[in-house]
Coordinates of C-alpha atoms in Angstrom, one line a residue:
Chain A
X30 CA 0.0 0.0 0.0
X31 CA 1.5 3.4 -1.5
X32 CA -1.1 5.6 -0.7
X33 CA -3.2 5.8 2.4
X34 CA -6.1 8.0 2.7
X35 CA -8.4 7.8 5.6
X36 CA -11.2 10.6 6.5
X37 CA -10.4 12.7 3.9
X38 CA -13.0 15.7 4.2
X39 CA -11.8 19.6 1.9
X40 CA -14.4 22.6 2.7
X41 CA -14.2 24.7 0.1
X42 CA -15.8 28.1 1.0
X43 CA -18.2 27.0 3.0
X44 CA -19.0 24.2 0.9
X45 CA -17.9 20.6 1.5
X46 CA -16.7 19.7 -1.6
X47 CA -15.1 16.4 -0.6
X48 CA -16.8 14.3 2.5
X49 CA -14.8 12.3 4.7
X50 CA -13.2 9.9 1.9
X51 CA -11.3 6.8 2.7
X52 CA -9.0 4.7 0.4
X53 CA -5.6 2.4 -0.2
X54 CA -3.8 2.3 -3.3
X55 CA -1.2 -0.9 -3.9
X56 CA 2.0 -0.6 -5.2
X57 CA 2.5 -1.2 -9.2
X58 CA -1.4 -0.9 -9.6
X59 CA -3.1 1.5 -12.0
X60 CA -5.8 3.1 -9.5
X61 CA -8.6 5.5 -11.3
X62 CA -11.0 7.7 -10.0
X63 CA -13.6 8.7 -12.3
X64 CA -16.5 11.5 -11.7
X65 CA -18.2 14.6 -13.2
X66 CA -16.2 17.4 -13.3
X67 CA -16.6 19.0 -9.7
X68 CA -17.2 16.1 -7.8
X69 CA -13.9 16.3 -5.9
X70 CA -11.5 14.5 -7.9
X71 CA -9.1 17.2 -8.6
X72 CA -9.1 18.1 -5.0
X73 CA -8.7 14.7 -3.5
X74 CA -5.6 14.2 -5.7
X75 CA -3.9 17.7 -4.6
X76 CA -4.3 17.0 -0.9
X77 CA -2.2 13.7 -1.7
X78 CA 0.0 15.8 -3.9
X79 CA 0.9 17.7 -1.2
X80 CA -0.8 21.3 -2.8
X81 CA -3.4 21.9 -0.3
X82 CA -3.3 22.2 3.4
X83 CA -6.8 22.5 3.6
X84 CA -8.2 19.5 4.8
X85 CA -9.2 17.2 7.8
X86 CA -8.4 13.6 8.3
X87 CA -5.3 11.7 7.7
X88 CA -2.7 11.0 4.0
X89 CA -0.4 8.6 3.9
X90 CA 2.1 8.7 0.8
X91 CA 5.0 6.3 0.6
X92 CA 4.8 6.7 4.4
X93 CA 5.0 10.7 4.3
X94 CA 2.8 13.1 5.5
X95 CA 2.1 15.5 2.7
X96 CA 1.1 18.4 4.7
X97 CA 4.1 18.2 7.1
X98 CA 6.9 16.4 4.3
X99 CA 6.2 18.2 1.1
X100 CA 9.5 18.3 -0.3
X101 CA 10.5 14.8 0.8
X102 CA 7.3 13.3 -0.7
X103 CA 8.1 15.5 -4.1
X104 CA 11.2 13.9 -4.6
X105 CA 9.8 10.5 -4.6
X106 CA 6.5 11.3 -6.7
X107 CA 5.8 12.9 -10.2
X108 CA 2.8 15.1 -10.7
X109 CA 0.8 16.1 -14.1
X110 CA -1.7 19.0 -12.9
X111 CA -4.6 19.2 -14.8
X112 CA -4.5 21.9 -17.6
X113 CA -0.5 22.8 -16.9
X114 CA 1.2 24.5 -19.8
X115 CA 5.0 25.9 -19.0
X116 CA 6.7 28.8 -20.3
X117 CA 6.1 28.8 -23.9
X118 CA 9.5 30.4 -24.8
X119 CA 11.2 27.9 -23.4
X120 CA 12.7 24.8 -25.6
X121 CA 11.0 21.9 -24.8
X122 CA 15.0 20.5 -23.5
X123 CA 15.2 23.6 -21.6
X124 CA 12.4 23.3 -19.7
X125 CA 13.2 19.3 -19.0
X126 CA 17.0 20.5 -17.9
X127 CA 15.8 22.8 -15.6
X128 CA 13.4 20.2 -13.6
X129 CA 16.1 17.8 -13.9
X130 CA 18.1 20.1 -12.0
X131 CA 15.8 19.9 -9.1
X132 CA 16.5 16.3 -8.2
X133 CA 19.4 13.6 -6.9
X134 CA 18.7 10.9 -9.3
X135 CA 17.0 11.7 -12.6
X136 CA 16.1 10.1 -15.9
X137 CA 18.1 10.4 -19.0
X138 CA 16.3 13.3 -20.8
X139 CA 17.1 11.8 -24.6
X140 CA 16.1 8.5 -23.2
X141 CA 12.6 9.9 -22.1
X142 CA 12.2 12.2 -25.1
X143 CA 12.9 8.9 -27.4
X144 CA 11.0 6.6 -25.4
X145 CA 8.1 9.3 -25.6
X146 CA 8.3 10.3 -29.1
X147 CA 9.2 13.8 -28.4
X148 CA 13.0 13.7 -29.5
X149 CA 12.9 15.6 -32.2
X150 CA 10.7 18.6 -30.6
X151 CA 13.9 18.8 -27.8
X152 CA 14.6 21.6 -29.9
X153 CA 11.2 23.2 -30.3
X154 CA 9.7 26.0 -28.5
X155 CA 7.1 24.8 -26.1
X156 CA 4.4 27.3 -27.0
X157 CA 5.0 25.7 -30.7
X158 CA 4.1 22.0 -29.5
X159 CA 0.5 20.5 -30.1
X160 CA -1.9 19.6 -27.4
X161 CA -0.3 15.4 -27.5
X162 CA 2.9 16.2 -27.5
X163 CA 2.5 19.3 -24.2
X164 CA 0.6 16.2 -22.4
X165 CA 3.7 14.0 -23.7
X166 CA 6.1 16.8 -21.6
X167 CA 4.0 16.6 -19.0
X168 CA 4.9 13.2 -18.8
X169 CA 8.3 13.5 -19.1
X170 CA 8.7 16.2 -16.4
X171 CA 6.7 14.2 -13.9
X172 CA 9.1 11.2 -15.0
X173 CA 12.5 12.8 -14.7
X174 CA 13.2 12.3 -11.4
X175 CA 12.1 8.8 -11.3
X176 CA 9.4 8.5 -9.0
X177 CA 7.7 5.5 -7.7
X178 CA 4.1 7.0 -7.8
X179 CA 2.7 9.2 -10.7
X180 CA -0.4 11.2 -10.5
X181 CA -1.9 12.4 -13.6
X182 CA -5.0 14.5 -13.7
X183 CA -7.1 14.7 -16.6
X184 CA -4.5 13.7 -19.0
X185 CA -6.4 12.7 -21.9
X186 CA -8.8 15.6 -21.4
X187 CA -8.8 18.0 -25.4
X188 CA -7.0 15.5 -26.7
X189 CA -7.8 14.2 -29.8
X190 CA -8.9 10.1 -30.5
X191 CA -5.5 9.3 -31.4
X192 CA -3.6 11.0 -29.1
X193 CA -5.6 9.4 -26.1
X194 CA -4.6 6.4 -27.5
X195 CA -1.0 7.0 -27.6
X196 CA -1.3 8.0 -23.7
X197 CA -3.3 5.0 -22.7
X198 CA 0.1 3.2 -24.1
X199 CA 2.1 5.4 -22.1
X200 CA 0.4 4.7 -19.0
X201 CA 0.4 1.4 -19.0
X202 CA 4.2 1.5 -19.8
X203 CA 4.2 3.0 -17.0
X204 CA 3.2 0.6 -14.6
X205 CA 5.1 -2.1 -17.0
X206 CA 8.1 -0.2 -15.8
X207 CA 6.8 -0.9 -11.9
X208 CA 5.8 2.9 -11.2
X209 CA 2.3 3.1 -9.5
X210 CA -0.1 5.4 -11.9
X211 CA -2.9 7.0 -9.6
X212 CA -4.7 9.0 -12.7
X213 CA -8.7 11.0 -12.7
X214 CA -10.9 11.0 -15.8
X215 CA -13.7 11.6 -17.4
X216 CA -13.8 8.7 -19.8
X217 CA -15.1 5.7 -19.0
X218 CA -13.5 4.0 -21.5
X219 CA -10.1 5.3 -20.4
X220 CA -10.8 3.5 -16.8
X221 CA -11.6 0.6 -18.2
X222 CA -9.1 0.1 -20.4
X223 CA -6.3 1.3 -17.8
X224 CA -7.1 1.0 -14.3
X225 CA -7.1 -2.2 -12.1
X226 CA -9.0 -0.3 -9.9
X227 CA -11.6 2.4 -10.1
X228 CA -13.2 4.4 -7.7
X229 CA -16.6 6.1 -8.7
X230 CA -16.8 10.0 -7.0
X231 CA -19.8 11.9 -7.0
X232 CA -20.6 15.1 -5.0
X233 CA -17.7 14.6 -2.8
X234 CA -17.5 10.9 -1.9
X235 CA -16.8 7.6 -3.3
X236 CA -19.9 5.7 -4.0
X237 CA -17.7 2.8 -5.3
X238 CA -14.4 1.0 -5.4
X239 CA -13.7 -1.8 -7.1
X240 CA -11.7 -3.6 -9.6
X241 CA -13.6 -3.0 -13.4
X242 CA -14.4 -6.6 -13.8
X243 CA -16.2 -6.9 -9.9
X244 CA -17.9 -3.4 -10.7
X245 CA -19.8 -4.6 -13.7
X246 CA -19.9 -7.9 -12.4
X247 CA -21.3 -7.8 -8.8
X248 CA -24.3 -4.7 -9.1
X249 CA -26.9 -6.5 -11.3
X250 CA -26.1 -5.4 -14.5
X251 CA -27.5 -7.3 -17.4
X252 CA -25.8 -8.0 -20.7
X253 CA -27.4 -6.9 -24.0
X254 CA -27.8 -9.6 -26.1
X255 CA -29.4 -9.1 -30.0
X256 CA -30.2 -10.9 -33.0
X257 CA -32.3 -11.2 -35.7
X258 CA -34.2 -14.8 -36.0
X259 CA -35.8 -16.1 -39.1
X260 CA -39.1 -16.1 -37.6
X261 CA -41.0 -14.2 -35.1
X262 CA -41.0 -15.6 -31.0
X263 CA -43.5 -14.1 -29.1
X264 CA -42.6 -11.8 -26.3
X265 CA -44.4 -14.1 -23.7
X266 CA -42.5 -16.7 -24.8
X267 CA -39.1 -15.2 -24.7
X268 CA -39.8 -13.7 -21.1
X269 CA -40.5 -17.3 -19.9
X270 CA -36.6 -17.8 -20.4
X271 CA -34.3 -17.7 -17.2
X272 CA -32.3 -14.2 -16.4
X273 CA -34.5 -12.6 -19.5
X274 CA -35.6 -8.8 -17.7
X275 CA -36.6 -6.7 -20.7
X276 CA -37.4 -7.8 -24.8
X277 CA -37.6 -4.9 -27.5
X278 CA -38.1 -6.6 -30.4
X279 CA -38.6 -4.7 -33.9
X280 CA -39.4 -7.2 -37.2
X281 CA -37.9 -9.7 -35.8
X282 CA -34.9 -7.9 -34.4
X283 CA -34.7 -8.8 -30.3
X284 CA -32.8 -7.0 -27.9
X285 CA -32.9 -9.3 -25.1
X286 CA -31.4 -7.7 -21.5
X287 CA -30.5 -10.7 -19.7
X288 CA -27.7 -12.7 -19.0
X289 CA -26.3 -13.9 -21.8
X290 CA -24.9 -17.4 -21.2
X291 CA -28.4 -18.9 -19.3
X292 CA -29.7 -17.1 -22.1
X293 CA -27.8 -18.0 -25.0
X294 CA -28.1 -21.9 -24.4
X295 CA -31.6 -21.7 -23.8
X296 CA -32.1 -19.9 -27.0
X297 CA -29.8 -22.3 -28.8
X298 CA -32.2 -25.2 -27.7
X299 CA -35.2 -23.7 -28.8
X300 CA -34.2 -22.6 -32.2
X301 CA -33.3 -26.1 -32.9
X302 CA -36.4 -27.3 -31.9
X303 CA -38.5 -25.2 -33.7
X304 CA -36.2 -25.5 -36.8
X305 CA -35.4 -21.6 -36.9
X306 CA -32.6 -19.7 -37.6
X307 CA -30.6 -16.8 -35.7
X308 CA -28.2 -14.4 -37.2
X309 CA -26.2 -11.5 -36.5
X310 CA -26.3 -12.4 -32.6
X311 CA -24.5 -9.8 -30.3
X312 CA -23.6 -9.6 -26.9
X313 CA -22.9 -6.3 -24.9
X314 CA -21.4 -6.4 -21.7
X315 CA -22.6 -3.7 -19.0
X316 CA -19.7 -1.1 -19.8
X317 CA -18.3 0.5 -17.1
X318 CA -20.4 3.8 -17.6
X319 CA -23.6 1.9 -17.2
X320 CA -22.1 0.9 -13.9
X321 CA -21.1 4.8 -13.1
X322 CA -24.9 5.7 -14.3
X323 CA -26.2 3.6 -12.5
X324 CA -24.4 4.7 -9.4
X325 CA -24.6 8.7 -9.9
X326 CA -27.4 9.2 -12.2
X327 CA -25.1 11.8 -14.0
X328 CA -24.8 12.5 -17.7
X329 CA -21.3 13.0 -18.5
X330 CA -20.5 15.7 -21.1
X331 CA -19.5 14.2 -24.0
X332 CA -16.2 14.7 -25.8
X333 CA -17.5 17.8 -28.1
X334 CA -18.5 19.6 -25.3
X335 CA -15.0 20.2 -23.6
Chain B
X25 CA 21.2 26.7 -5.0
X26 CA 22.3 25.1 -8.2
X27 CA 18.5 24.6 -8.9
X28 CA 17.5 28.2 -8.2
X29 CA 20.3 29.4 -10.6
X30 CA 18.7 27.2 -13.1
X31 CA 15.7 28.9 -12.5
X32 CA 17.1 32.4 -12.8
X33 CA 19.1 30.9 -16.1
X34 CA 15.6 30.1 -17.6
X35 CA 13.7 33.1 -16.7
X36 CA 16.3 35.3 -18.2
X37 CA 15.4 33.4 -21.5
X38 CA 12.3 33.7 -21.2
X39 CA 12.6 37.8 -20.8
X40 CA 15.4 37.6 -24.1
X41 CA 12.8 36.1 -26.5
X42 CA 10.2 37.9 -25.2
X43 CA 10.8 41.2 -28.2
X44 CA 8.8 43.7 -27.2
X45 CA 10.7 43.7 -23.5
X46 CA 13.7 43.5 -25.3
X47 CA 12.8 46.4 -27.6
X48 CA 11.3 48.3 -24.6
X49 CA 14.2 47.7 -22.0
X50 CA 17.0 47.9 -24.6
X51 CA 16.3 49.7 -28.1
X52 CA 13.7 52.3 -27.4
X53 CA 14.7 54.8 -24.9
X54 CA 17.8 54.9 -26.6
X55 CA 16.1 55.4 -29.8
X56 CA 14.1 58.4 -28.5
X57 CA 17.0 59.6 -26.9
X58 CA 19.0 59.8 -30.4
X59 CA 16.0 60.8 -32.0
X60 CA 15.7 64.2 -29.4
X61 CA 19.8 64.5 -29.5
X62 CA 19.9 64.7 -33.3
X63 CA 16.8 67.0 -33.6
X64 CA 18.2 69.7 -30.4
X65 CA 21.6 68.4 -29.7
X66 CA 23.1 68.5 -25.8
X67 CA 22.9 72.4 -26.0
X68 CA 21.4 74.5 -23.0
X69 CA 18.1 74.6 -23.2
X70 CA 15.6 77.2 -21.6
X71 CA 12.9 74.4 -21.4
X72 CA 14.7 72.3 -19.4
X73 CA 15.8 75.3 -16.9
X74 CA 19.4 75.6 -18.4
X75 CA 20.2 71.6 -19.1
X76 CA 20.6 70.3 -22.2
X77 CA 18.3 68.0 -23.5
X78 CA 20.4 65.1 -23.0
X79 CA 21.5 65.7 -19.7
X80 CA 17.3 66.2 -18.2
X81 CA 16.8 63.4 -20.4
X82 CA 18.8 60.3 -19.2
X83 CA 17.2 60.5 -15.9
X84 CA 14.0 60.6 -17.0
X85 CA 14.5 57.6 -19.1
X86 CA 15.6 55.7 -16.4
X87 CA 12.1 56.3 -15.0
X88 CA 11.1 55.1 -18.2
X89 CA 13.0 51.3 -18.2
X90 CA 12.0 51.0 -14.9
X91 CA 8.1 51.3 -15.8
X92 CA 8.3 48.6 -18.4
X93 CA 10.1 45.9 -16.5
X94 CA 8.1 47.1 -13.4
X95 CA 4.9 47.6 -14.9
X96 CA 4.8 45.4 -17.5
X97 CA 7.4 42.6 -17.9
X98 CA 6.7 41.8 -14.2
X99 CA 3.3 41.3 -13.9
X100 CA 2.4 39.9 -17.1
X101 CA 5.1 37.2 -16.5
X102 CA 3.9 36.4 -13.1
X103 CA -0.1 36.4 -14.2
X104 CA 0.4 34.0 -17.3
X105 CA 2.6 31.7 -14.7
X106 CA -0.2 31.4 -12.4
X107 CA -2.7 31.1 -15.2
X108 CA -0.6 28.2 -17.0
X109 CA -0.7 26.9 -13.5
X110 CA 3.4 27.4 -13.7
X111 CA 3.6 28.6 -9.9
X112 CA 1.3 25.7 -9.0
X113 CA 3.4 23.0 -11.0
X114 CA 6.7 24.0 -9.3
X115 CA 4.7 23.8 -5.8
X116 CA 4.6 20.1 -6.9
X117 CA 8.3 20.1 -7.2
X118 CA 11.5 19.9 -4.3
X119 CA 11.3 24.0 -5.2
X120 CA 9.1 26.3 -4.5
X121 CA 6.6 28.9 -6.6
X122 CA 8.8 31.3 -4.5
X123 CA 11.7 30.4 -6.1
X124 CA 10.9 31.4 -9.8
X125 CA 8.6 34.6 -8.2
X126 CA 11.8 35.7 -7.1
X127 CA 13.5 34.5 -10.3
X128 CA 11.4 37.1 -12.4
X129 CA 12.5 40.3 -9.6
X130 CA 16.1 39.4 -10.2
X131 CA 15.8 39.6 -13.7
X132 CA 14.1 42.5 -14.4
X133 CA 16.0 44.1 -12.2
X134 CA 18.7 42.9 -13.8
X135 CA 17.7 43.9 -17.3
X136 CA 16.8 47.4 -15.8
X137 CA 20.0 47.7 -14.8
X138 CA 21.2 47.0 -18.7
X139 CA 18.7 49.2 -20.0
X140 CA 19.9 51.5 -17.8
X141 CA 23.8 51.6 -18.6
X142 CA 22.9 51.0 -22.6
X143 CA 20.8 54.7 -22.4
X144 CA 24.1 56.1 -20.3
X145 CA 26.8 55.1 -22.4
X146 CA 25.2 56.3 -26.0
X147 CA 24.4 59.5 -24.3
X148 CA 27.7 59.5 -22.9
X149 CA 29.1 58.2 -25.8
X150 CA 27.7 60.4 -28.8
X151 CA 26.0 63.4 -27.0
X152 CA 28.9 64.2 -24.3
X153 CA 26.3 63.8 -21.3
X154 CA 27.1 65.4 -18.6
X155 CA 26.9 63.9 -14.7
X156 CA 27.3 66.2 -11.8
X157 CA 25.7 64.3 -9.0
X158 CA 27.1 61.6 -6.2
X159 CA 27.0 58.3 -7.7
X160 CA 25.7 56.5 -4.5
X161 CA 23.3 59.3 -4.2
X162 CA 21.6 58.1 -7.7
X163 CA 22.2 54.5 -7.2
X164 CA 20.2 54.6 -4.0
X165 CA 17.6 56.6 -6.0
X166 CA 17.1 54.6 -9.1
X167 CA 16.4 51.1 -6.4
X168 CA 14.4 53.1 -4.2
X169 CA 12.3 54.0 -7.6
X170 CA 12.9 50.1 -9.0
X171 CA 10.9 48.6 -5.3
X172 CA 8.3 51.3 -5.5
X173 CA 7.7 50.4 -9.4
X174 CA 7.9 46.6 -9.0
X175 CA 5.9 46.9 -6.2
X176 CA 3.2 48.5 -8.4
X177 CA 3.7 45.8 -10.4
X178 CA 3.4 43.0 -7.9
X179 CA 0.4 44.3 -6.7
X180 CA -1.3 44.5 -10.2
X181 CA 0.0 40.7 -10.5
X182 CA -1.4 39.9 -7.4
X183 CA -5.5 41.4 -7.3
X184 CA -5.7 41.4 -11.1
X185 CA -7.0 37.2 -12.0
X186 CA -6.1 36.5 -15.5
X187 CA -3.7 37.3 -18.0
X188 CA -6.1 39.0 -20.2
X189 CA -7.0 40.9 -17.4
X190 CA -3.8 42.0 -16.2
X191 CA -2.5 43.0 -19.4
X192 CA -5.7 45.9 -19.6
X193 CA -4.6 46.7 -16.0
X194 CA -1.3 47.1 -16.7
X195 CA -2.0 49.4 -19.8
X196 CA -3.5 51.4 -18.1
X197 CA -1.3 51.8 -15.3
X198 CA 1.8 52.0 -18.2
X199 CA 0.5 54.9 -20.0
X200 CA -0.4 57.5 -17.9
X201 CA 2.8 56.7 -16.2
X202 CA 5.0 57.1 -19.7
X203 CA 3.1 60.2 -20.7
X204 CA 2.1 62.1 -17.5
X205 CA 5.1 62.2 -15.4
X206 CA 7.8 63.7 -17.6
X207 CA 9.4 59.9 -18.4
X208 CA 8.9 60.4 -22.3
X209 CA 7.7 64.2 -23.0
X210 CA 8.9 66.6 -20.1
X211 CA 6.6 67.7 -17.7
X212 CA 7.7 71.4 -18.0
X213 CA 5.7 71.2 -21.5
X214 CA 2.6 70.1 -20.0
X215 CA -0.4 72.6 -18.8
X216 CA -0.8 73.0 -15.5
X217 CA -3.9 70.7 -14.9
X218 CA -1.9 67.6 -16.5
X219 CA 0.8 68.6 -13.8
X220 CA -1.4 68.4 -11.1
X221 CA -2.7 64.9 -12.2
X222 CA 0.7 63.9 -12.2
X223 CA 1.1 64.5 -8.6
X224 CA -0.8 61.3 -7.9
X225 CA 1.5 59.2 -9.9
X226 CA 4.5 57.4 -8.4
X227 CA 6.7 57.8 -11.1
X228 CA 6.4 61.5 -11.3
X229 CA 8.2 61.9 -8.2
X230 CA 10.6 59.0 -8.7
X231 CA 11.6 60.9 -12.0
X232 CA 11.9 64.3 -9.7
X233 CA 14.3 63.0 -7.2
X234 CA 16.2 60.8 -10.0
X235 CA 16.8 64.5 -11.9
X236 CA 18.0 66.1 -9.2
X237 CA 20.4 63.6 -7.5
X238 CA 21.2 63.4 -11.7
X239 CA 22.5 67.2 -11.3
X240 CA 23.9 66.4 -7.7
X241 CA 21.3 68.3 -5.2
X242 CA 20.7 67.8 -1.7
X243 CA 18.3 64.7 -1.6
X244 CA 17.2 66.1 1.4
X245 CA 15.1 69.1 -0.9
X246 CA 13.4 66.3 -1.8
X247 CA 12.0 64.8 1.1
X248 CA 8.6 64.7 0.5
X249 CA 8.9 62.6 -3.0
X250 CA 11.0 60.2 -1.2
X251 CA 8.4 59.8 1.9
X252 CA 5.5 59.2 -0.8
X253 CA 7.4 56.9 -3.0
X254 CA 8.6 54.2 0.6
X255 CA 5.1 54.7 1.3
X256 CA 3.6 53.4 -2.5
X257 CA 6.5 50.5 -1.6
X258 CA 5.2 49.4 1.9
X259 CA 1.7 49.7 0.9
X260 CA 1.9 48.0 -2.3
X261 CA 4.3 45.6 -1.0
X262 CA 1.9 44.9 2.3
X263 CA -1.5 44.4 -0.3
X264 CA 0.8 42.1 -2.8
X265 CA 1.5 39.7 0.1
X266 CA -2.5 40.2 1.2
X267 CA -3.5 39.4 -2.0
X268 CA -0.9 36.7 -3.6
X269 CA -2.8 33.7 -5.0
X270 CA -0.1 30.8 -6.3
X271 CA -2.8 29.2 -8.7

């Protein structure tokens, strides 16, 4: 266990703006926390950074107080801030010499620019670089001194499809490399795809923590399953089948919520027996957003509108 | 240390590309001052009370440098860092936002000071400018005018949220400063209610006391300039500490 955070409560002008949060993060894991923008996310992850002072209860990083060890605990952690830029007329080496210059041990700049695809920009003006590649530096200057935990907040936010995909390579290089990744996002896609564990934040406090798989598997989600048969099967028939819920069927298109292997056997046998056919069968998981509506009943923006 | 000499190493870049501090700082009061040289030479003049235009000049330029690192390299540097979340990064960092806050004072004052000694050696140089004051006398004037300036400076930086913002603010505090206290056109040319607008700004008196420790008077004739420009320092300086935000 890296990270330690018990009671966590942040008043924010008279507003609580996080509530008495408690968690553990393990060593080498990818641990997300997803949420709305304003439900506390950003502010959870400062107080472990060590940025705020403002809050009750009790942080544990790598041991270290942040509020009393702050420049102990930055040698020994790397932070991407949500939204940074740095001084556009600096060269994008420049600006990586002078935060290697701020700590013991420290990466090999080339090595970091190669491995991050930035190697040939060493030379370019950071003001000239595109959103990927300032995200890419942010990277790089969270990784130059080595650290054992990496926080990045929001780091795929305005970037484009291809980009985020780049990054979610990059993060799980990351934790290839044995560096714990504690990241915050808006995507539920990027959880998925990245964390081992998620925790779901929502006005404040954590209404869920989990590994992906136990989230959509242990809170009564349904698959989807659908296909289009050769013949039509009554409804009342259909719903007689174990796990079936709900049955939207369209000339003889179903959309069956359910559970899809009770389901799918069941199916199999009665097709044979009434000689029909099935095609184009497809089954949905529960994605992780139908697990994060279902716990916060919030509509997410979606990509256009950041 | 080493870091924070990094720091200083960097934001002394950052103020070299940055033209039009470079142009402001370096090129343009010299520029106005060979402009004014060429056109009435370094003879005696009556408007400047028996100096030559040269010599009533320099001092007045000074003022000049010292409003555009003060007023606007200063807090437009230190605005856009806490808008880029800059100051808030290096918070996140063994250093401090403190450290490259202080970075920026060291070199603007730095490049004042090279501003500064460009302006005197050209009029030195090519217009024979004369110098009959006490050069401790002038030193201690032009940093007691560089802390009330910066301090002007800080203070806009520090209430002012937003770059966009700070840049209008600082405009407006820039201008009136240039034009209305004798840095660029000489207040003996101005009508007496411009004059008596000028008495509410800083500079005015900071250009006063700079022009006549320039012709080596007794700073004590000039007490009351001096009172009101340490008092523009401690209460700027006193509301830019209030006020600060890092991010």
């Amino acid at each position: 266990m890296v990270i330690e955070v018990k009671n966590l409560s942040v008043k924010y002008r008279e507003k609580n703006v996080v509530k008495n949060v408690s968690f553990t993060v393990n060593e080498g894991e990818i641990f997300g926390m997803i949420g709305a923008n304003g439900a506390g996310k950003t502010t959870t992850i400062e107080c472990i950074e060590g940025l705020r002072n403002n809050y009750s209860g009790e942080i544990r990083v790598l041991g270290i107080n942040p509020m009393k060890g702050r420049k102990e605990l930055h040698k020994l952690i790397g932070v991407q801030l949500q939204e940074t830029s740095y001084q556009d007329r600096l060269k994008v080496k420049e600006i990586c010499k002078l935060f290697a210059s701020f700590y013991d041990t420290k990466e090999s700049i080339d090595d970091l620019a190669k491995e991050f695809n930035l190697y040939e920009k060493l030379d370019s003006y950071v003001g000239k670089l595109s959103g990927g590649q300032r995200q890419k530096l942010s990277i790089i200057l969270a990784l130059i001194s080595k650290p054992k935990i990496v926080f990045l907040d929001e780091l795929t936010t305005g970037l484009d499809p291809k980009s985020r995909r780049d990054m979610w390579e990059t993060v799980l290089r990351l934790k290839k490399k044995g560096i714990t990744v504690y990241l915050t996002t808006h995507f539920m896609e990027e959880a998925e795809y990245l964390c081992d564990r998620v925790a779901i934040m929502k006005q404040g406090q954590i209404v869920a923590l989990d590994s992906v798989e136990n989230l959509k598997n242990n809170h009564g989600l349904l698959d989807k399953v659908s296909f289009r048969c050769s013949h039509n099967i009554k409804n009342e028939v259909l719903m007689k089948f174990k796990t079936v819920k709900e049955i939207v069927e369209r000339d003889n298109h179903f959309t069956i919520s359910c559970e899809a292997d009770t389901f799918l056997s069941e199916l199999n046998r009665y097709i044979i027996d009434n000689n029909y056919m099935i095609m184009n069968v497809e089954v949905n998981k529960p994605s992780l957003e139908d697990v994060f509506f279902k716990y916060t009943g919030e509509i997410l923006e979606s990509l256009e509108e950041q | 240390m080493r870091a924070f000499i990094e720091i200083i190493g960097t934001e002394f870049k950052c103020f070299t590309r940055n033209f039009l501090n470079m142009f402001f700082v370096l090129a343009f009061p010299s520029l106005l001052l060979i402009l004014f040289g060429e056109i009435y030479g370094n003879k005696p003049s009556s408007l400047f009370n028996g100096q030559g235009t040269i010599d009533a000049s320099v001092p007045a330029y000074i003022g000049m440098i010292i409003t555009v690192t003060g007023i606007m390299s200063l807090p437009l540097a230190l605005s856009s860092y806490r808008e880029k979340k800059i100051l808030k990064r290096f918070k996140a960092t063994p250093m401090s936002p403190f450290h490259i806050l202080t970075s920026q004072i060291i070199v603007n004052l730095f490049m004042t000071v090279i501003g500064v000694a460009i302006l005197i050696l050209i009029a030195k140089l090519k217009y024979d400018l004369k110098f009959n004051g006490d050069v401790i006398a002038v030193v201690l004037v032009v940093l007691l005018s560089i802390f009330c300036i910066f301090s002007i400076g800080f203070l806009i930086a520090s209430v002012v949220n937003g770059t966009k913002a700070a840049n209008a603010v600082a405009n407006l505090v820039y201008f009136p400063m240039l034009f209305l206290t004798g840095a660029t056109i000489p207040l003996e040319t101005m009508p007496d209610s411009i004059k008596n607008i000028s008495k509410f700004l800083p500079l005015t008196h900071s250009i006063k006391v700079l022009k006549g420790a320039w012709q080596g008077k007794n700073l004590s004739d000039y007490g009351s300039d001096i009172m009101i420009l340490i008092a523009v320092t401690i209460i700027c300086s006193i509301l830019s500490i209030k006020f600060f935000r890092w991010d």
